[in-house]
CSV table of C-alpha atoms and ligand atoms in Angstrom, one decimal:
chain,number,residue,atom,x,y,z
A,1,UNK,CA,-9.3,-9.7,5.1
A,2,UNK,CA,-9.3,-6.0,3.8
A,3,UNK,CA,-12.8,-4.4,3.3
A,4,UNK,CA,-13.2,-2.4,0.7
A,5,UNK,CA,-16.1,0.0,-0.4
A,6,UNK,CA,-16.1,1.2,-4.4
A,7,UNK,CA,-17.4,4.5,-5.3
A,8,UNK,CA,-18.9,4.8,-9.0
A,9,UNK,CA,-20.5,6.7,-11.0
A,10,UNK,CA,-20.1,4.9,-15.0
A,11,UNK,CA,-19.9,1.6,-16.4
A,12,UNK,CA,-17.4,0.1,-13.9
A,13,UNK,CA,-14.3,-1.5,-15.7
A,14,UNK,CA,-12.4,-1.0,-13.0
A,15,UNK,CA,-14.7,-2.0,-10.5
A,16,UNK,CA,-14.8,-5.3,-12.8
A,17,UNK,CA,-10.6,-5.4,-12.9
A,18,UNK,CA,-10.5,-5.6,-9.0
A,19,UNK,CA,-13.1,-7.8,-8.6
A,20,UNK,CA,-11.6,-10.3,-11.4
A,21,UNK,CA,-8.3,-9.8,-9.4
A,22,UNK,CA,-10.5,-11.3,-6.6
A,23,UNK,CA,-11.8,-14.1,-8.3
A,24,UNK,CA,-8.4,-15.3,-9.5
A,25,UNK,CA,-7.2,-14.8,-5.8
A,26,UNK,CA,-4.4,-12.3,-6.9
A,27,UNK,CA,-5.9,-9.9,-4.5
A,28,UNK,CA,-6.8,-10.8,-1.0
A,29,UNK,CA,-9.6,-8.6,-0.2
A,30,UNK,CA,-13.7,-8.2,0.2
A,31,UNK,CA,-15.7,-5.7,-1.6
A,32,UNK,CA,-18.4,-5.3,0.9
A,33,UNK,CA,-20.4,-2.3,-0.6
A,34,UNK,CA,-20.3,-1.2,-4.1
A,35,UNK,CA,-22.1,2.8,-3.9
A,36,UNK,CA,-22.8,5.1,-7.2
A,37,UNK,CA,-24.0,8.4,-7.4
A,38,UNK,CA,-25.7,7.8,-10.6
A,39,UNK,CA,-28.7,5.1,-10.6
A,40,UNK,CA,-28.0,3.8,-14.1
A,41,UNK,CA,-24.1,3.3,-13.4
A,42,UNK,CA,-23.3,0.2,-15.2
A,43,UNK,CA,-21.0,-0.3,-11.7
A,44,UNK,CA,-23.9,-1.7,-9.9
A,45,UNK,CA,-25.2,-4.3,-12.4
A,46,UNK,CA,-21.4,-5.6,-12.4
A,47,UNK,CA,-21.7,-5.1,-8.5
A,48,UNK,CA,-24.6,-7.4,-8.1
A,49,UNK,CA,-23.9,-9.8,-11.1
A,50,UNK,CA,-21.3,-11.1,-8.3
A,51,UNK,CA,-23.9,-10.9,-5.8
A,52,UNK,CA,-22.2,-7.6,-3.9
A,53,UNK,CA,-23.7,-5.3,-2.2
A,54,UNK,CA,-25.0,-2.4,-4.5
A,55,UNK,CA,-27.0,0.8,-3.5
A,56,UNK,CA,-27.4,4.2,-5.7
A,57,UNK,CA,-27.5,6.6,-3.1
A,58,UNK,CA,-29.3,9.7,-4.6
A,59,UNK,CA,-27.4,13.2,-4.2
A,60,UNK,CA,-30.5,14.8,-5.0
A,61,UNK,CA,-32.1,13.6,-1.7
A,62,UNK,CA,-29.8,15.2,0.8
A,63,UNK,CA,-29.7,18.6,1.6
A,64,UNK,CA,-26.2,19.4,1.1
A,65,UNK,CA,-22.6,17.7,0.3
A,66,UNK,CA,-21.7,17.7,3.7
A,67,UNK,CA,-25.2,15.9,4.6
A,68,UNK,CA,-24.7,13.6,1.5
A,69,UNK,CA,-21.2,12.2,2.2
A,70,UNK,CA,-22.2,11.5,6.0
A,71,UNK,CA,-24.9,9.4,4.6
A,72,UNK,CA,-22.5,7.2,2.7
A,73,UNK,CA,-20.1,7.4,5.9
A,74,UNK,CA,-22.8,5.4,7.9
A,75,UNK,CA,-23.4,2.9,5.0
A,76,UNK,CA,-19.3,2.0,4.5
A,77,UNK,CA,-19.6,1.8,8.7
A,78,UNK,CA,-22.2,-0.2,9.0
A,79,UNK,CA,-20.4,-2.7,6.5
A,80,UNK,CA,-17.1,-1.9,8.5
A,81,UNK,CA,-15.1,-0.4,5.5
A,82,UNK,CA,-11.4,-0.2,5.7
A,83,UNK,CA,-10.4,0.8,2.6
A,84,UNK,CA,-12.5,3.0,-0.3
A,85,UNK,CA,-11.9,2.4,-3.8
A,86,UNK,CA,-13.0,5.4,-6.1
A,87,UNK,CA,-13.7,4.4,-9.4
A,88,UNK,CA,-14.5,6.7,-11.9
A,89,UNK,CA,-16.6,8.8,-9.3
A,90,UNK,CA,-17.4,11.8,-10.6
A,91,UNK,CA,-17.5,14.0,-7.4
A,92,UNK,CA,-14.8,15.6,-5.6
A,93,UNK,CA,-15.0,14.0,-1.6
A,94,UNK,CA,-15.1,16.8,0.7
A,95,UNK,CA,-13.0,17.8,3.9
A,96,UNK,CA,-14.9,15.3,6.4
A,97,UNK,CA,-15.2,12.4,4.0
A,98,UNK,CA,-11.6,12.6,3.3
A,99,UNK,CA,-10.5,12.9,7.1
A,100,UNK,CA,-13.1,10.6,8.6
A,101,UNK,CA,-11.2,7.9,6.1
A,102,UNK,CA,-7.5,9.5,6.0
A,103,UNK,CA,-5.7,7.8,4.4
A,104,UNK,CA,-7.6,5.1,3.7
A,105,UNK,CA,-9.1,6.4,0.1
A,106,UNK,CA,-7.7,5.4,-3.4
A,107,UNK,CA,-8.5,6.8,-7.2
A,108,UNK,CA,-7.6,6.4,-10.3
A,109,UNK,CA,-7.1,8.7,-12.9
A,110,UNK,CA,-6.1,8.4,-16.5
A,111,UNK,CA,-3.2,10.2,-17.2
A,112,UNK,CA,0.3,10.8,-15.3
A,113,UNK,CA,-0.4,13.3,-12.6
A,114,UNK,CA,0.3,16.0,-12.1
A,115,UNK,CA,-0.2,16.6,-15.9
A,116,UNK,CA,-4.1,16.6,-17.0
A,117,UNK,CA,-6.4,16.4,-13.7
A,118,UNK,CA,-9.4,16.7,-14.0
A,119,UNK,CA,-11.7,15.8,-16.7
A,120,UNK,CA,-11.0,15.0,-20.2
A,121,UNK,CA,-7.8,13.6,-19.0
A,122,UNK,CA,-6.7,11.9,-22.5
A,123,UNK,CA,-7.9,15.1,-24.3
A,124,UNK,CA,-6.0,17.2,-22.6
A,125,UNK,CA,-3.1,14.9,-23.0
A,126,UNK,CA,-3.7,14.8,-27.1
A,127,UNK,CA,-4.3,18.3,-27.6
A,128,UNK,CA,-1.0,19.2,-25.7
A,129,UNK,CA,0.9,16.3,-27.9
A,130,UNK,CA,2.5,14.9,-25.5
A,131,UNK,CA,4.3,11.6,-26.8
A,132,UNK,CA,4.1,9.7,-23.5
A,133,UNK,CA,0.6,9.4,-21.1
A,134,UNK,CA,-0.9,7.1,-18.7
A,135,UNK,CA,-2.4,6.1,-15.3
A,136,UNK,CA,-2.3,7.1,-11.7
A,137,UNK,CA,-3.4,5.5,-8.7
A,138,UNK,CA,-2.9,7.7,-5.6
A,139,UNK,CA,-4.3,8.4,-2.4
A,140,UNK,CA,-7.1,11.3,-2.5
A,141,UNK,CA,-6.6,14.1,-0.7
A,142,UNK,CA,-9.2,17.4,-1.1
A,143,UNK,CA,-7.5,18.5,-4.0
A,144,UNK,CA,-8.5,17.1,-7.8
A,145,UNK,CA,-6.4,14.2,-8.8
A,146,UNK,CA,-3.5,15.7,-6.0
A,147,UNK,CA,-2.8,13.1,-3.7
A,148,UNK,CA,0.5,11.1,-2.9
A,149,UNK,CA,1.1,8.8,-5.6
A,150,UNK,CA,1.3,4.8,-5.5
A,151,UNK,CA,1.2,3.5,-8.9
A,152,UNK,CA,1.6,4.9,-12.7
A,153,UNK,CA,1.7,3.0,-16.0
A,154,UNK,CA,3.2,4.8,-18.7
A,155,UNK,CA,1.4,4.4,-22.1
A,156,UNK,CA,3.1,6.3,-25.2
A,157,UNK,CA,0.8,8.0,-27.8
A,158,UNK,CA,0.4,7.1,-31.5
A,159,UNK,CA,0.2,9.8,-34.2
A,160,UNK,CA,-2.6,9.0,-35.3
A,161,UNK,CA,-4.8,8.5,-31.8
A,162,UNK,CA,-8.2,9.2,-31.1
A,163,UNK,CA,-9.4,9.9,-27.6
A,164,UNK,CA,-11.4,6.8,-27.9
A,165,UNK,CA,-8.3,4.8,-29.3
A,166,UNK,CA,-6.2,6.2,-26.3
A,167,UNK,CA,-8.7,5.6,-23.5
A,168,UNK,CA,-9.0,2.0,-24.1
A,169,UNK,CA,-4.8,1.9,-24.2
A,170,UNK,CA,-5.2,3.4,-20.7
A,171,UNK,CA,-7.7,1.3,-19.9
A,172,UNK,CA,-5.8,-1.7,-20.3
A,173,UNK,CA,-3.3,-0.2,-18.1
A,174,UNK,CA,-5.5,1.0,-15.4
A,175,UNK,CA,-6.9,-2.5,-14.8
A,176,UNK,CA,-3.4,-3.9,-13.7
A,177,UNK,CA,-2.2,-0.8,-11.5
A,178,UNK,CA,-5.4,-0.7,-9.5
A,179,UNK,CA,-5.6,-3.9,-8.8
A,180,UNK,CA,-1.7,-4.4,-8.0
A,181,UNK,CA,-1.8,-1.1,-5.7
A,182,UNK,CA,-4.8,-2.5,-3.4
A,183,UNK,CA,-3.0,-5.6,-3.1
A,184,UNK,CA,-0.1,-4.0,-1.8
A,185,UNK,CA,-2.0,-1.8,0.5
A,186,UNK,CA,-3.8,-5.1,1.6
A,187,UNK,CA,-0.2,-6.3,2.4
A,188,UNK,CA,0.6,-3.6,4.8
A,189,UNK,CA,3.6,-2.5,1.8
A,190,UNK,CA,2.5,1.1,1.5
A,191,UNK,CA,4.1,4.0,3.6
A,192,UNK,CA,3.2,7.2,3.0
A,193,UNK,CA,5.9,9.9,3.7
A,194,UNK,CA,4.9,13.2,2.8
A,195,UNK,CA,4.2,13.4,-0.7
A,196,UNK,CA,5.8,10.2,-0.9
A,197,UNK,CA,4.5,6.7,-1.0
A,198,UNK,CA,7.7,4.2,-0.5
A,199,UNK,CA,6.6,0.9,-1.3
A,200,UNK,CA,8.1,-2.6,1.2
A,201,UNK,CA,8.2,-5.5,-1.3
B,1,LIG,C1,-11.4,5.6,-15.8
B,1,LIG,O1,-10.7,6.1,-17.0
B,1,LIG,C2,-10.7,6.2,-14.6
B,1,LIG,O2,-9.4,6.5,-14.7
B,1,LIG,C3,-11.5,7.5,-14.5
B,1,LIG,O3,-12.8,7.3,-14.9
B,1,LIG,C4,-12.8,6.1,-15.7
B,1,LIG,C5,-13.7,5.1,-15.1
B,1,LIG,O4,-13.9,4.0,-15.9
B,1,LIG,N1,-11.3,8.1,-13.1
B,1,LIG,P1,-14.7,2.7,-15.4
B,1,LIG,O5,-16.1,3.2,-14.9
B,1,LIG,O6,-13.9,2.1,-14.3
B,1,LIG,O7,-14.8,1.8,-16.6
């Protein structure tokens, strides 16, 4: 059964999405670790609500970022991670995270890349007034939000939208895409060519 490791930073609605899809047995798969960057992330009282493994891991106590992703490295090894699940983390991985687990990394972000990475995502999508937004799940790369896409939801945007109002459309959207793409990596259906990710239903 696939291993996966989720990286959070906030309250975890996606973290909660994949582990429902779990539950119902939509999704074959075992979160084995769930890690946050921020102590108070509502990610780890989900985490251990369902009695998975949660553990803030303070960046403040390493000397560096290089020093600070190693340390999370031996933690997803020790619980022999296969696949890592960001989740609203708030930190770009750097060049050894993302080769050590090539690959092998997905995120979310809430809009349809490339348009708005970054932060702010439906902001940016309202102030340019754009009539259509979304989701994207892709795999990371060391860019922001650049990797080869998997899944996008498309969600169209009403005159009179609020960031909050929009948000919790894309919300609703992001908790079926991520689920659906780690099941089909789980299922061996995801083949990344180039920029390209074909996907073998
Ligand atoms: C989501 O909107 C996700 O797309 C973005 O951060 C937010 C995380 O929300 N990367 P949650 O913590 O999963 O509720």
């Amino acid at each position: 059964m696939l291993k996966i490791a989720v990286l959070a930073s906030g309250r975890g609605s996606n973290l909660q999405s994949i582990i429902n899809s779990i539950e119902k047995a939509s999704l074959s798969a075992e979160i084995r670790i769930v890690v946050s960057d921020n102590k108070d992330a509502g990610a780890l009282d989900k985490a251990r609500k369902h009695n998975i493994a949660a553990r803030f891991i303070d960046p403040a106590s390493y000397g560096s970022k290089s020093n600070y992703e190693k340390a999370i490295i031996k933690v997803f090894e020790e619980k022999g991670i296969d696949l890592v699940v960001m989740a609203g983390f708030m930190r770009i991985l750097g060049k050894d995270f993302i080769e050590y687990y090539q690959g092998r990394i997905m995120n979310i972000h809430p809009s349809l890349l490339p348009s708005f990475p970054g932060l702010h995502a439906q902001r940016q999508a309202l102030e340019y007034g754009v009539k259509y937004t979304g989701c994207t799940v892709h795999f990371a790369d060391q860019g922001m939000d650049t990797g080869p896409i998997i899944l996008q939801a498309v969600v169209p945007i009403k005159d009179n939208d609020t960031e909050e109002s929009l948000a919790s459309r894309i919300l609703g959207k992001e908790h079926v895409i991520y689920p659906e793409a780690i099941r089909l990596y789980s299922e061996n259906k995801l083949q990344v060519k180039g920029r390209k990710v074909i996907i073998k239903e």
